[in-house]
Each structure stands twice: as C-alpha cells, then as structure tokens.
Coordinates of C-alpha atoms in Angstrom, one line a residue:
X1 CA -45.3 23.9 -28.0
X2 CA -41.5 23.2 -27.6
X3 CA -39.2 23.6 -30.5
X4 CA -36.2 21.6 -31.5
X5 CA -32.9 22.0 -33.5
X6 CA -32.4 20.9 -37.2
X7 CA -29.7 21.6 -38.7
X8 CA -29.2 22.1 -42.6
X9 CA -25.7 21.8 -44.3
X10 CA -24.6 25.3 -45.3
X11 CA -24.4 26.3 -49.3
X12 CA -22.0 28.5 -51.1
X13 CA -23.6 31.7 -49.8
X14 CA -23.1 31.4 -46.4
X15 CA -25.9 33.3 -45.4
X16 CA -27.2 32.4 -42.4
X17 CA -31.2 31.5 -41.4
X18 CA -32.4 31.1 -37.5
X19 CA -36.0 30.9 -37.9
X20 CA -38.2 28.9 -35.6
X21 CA -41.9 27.7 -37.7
X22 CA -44.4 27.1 -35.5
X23 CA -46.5 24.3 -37.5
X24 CA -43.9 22.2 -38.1
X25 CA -42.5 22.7 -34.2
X26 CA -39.2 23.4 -35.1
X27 CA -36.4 25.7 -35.3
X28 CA -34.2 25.6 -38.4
X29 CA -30.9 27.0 -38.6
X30 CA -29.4 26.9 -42.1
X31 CA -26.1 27.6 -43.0
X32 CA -25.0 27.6 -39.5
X33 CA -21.3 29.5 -39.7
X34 CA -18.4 28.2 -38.6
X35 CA -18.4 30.9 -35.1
X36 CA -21.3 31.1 -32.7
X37 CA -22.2 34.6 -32.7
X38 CA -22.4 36.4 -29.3
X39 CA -25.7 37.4 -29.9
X40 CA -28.0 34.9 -31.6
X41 CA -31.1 36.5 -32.4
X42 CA -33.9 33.9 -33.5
X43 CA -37.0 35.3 -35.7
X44 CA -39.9 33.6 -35.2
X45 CA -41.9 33.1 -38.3
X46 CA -45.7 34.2 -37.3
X47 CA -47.4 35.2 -40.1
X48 CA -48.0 33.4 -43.2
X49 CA -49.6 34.0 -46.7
X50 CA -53.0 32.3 -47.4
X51 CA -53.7 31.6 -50.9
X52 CA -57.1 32.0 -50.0
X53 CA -57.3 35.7 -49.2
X54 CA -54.6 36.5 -51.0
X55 CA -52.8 37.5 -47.9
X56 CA -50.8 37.4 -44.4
X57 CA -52.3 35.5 -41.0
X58 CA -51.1 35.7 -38.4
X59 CA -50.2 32.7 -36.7
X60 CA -51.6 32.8 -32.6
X61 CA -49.8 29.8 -31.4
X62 CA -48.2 30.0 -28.1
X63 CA -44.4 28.9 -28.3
X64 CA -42.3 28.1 -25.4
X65 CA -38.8 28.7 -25.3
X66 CA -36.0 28.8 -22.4
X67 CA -34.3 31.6 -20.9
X68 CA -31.0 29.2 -20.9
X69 CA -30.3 27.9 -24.3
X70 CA -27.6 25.7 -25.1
X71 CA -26.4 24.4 -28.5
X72 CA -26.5 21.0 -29.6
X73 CA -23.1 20.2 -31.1
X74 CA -24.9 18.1 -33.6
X75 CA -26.6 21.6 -35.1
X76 CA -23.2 22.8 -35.6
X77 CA -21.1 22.6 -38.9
X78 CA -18.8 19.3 -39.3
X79 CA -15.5 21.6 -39.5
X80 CA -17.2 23.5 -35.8
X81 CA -18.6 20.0 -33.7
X82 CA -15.6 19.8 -31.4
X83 CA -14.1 23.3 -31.6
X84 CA -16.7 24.9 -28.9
X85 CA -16.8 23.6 -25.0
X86 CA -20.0 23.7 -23.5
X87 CA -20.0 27.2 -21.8
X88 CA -19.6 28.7 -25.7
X89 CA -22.8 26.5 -26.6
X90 CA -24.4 28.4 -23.8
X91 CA -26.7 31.1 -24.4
X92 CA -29.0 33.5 -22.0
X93 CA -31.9 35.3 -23.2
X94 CA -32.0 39.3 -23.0
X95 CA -34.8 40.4 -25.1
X96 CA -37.9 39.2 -26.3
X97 CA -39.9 41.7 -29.2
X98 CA -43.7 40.8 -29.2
X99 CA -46.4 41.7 -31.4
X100 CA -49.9 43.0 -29.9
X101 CA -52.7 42.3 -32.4
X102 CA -55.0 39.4 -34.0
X103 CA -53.9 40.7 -37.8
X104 CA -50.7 40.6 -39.9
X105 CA -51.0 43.9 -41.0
X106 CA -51.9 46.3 -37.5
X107 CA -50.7 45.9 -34.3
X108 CA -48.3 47.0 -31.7
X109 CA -44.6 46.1 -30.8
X110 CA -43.6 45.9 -27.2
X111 CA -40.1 44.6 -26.0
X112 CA -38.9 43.1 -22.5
X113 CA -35.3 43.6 -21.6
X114 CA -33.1 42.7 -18.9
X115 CA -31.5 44.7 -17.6
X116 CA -27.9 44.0 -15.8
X117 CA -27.7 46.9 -13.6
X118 CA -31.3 46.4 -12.0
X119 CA -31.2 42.8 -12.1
X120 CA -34.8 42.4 -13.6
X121 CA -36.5 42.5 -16.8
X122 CA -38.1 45.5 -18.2
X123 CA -41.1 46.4 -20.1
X124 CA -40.8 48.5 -22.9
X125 CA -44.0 50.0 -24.1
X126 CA -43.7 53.2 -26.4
X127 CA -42.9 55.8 -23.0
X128 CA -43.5 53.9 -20.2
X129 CA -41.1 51.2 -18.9
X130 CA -42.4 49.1 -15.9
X131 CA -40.6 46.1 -14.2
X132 CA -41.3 42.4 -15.1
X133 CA -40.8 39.3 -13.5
X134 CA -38.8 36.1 -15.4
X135 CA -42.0 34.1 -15.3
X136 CA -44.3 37.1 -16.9
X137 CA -41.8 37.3 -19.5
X138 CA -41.9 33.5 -20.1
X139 CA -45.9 33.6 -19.9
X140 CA -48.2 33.4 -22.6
X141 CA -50.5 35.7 -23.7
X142 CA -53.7 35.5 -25.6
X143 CA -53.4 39.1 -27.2
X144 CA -49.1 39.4 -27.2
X145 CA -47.2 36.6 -29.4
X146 CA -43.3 36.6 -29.0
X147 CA -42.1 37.6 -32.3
X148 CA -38.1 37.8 -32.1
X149 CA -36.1 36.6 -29.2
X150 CA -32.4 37.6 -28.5
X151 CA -29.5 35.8 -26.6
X152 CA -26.1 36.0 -25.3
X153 CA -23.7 33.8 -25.3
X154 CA -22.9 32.9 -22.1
X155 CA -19.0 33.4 -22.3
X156 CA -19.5 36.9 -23.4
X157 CA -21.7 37.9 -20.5
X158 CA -20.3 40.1 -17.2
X159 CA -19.0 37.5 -14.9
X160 CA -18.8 34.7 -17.6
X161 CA -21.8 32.4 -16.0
X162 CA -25.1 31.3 -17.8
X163 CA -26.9 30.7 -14.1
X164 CA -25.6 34.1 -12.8
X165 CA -29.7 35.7 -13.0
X166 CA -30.9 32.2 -11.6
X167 CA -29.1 32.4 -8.7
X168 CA -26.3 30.1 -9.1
X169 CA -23.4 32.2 -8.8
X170 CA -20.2 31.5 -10.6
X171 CA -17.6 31.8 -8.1
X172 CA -13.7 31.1 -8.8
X173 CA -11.1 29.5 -6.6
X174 CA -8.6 31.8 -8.2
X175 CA -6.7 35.3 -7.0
X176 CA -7.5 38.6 -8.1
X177 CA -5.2 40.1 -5.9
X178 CA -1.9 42.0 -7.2
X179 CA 1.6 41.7 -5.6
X180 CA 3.8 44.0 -6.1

C-alpha cells in the first residue's frame, strides 16, 4: 500500500495532526503550520477500537513509504505554497519505531536508526544493536509493523543534500578556501 497527501485547512488551534490511516490509504495532515519542521515525525495509526470486543486491533497491513520524501506544495497552507523551494520540501528518513506483536495491547518496540557517522542503519533492540541494510529497513515483515517514522528536512542535514546516503553526492562549484 502507498499513501498520499491530503491536506485539511487549519482551525483556530493550530495544532497540528500527521497521521497516516491505513484503510483509507492516506496520510492526513491537518492544520499544517505555516513552517516545515526540521523533523517531521509521522504516526501511523495501527490499532483501532472494535465495537465488537469492546477493544483495540491491531491493524497488520504492510505500508510502504520512501526514504526521500518530498512535500507537495499543494499540502501546504495558502499563506506557505510559494514560500518553500524544493530542497526545504525535501525530507530524508532517520528512524523508523516498529511494533513486534499480533495484539494492541503486548508486544515489543524495536527502532532502526541511521546513523551519520557509520553510514548505515542500525538496529535497536533493548541491548543489542546490529547493522541493517536500507532495503531491510524498507522490507516488510509479517511479525514487525512500522509504527512511527521520522524525517529530516533535507536543508537541515550535514552537507545540505537529500541524495547524500544514495550516493549522489552534493558537490559545489564554490571556494572554501580563506585568503588572507
């Protein structure tokens, strides 16, 4: 499943919702502000209350979702739509939480992080950290469901470049150099 951007007009409080829901294959963003944060972190909604049983499921759906995420301008606010270029519409994922488990209410929480320094992604599980791979972290699981994912915004980042981890180095024509 892929998820697309809708965008609600913000209200009075100003609070602001990034929430992706997997039945209706969308992610909503209400009350989007008039500044793109430098770290969007999107919640994805997996568990939901059943009348039935009077309680939470969990919802086992794999979602996809891209380690380079840019910003439609048309999910921004009206005052916002022309105030960002493209390379502060750029994001870059750092962390994905997951929840091990078939129920709402057990499980486990894992988290993969990248990490600058080793250029690679990072398992985090309780004590032991192990190395991951970009696709491993992008693969589905049948008993881990990504729960929260976390980006940067690429014009924050060390070196300024969305494609940096990709490969596709940023390089400048510019001087660095001092005269004195």
């Amino acid at each position: 499943m892929t998820a697309s951007f809708v965008y609600a007009e913000p209200c009075a409080s100003q609070r602001v919702s990034v929430a992706l829901d997997p039945l209706a294959h969308t992610i909503w963003i209400d009350n989007m502000p008039h500044e793109l944060p430098p770290i969007l972190v999107l919640h994805l909604k997996r568990f939901i209350y059943d009348g039935s049983s009077n309680g939470c499921q969990k919802l086992l759906k794999n979602i996809d979702f891209p380690v380079d995420l840019e910003i439609n301008m048309d999910v921004l606010s009206t005052n916002s739509r022309n105030k960002y270029p493209t390379k502060q519409r750029q994001y870059k994922l750092f962390a994905v939480v997951y929840h091990n488990g078939s129920e709402a209410t057990k499980g486990h929480y894992v988290t993969d992080i990248y990490h600058t320094g080793l250029s690679s992604w990072l398992r985090c599980d309780d004590s032991i950290l192990k190395t991951q791979t970009e696709s491993m972290v992008l693969a589905h699981s049948a008993t881990s469901v990504r729960y929260i994912l976390f980006y940067r915004r690429a014009d924050t980042m060390v070196g300024g470049s969305v494609n940096e981890r990709s490969g596709t180095k940023n390089t400048s024509s510019g001087s660095n150099t001092n005269k004195t």
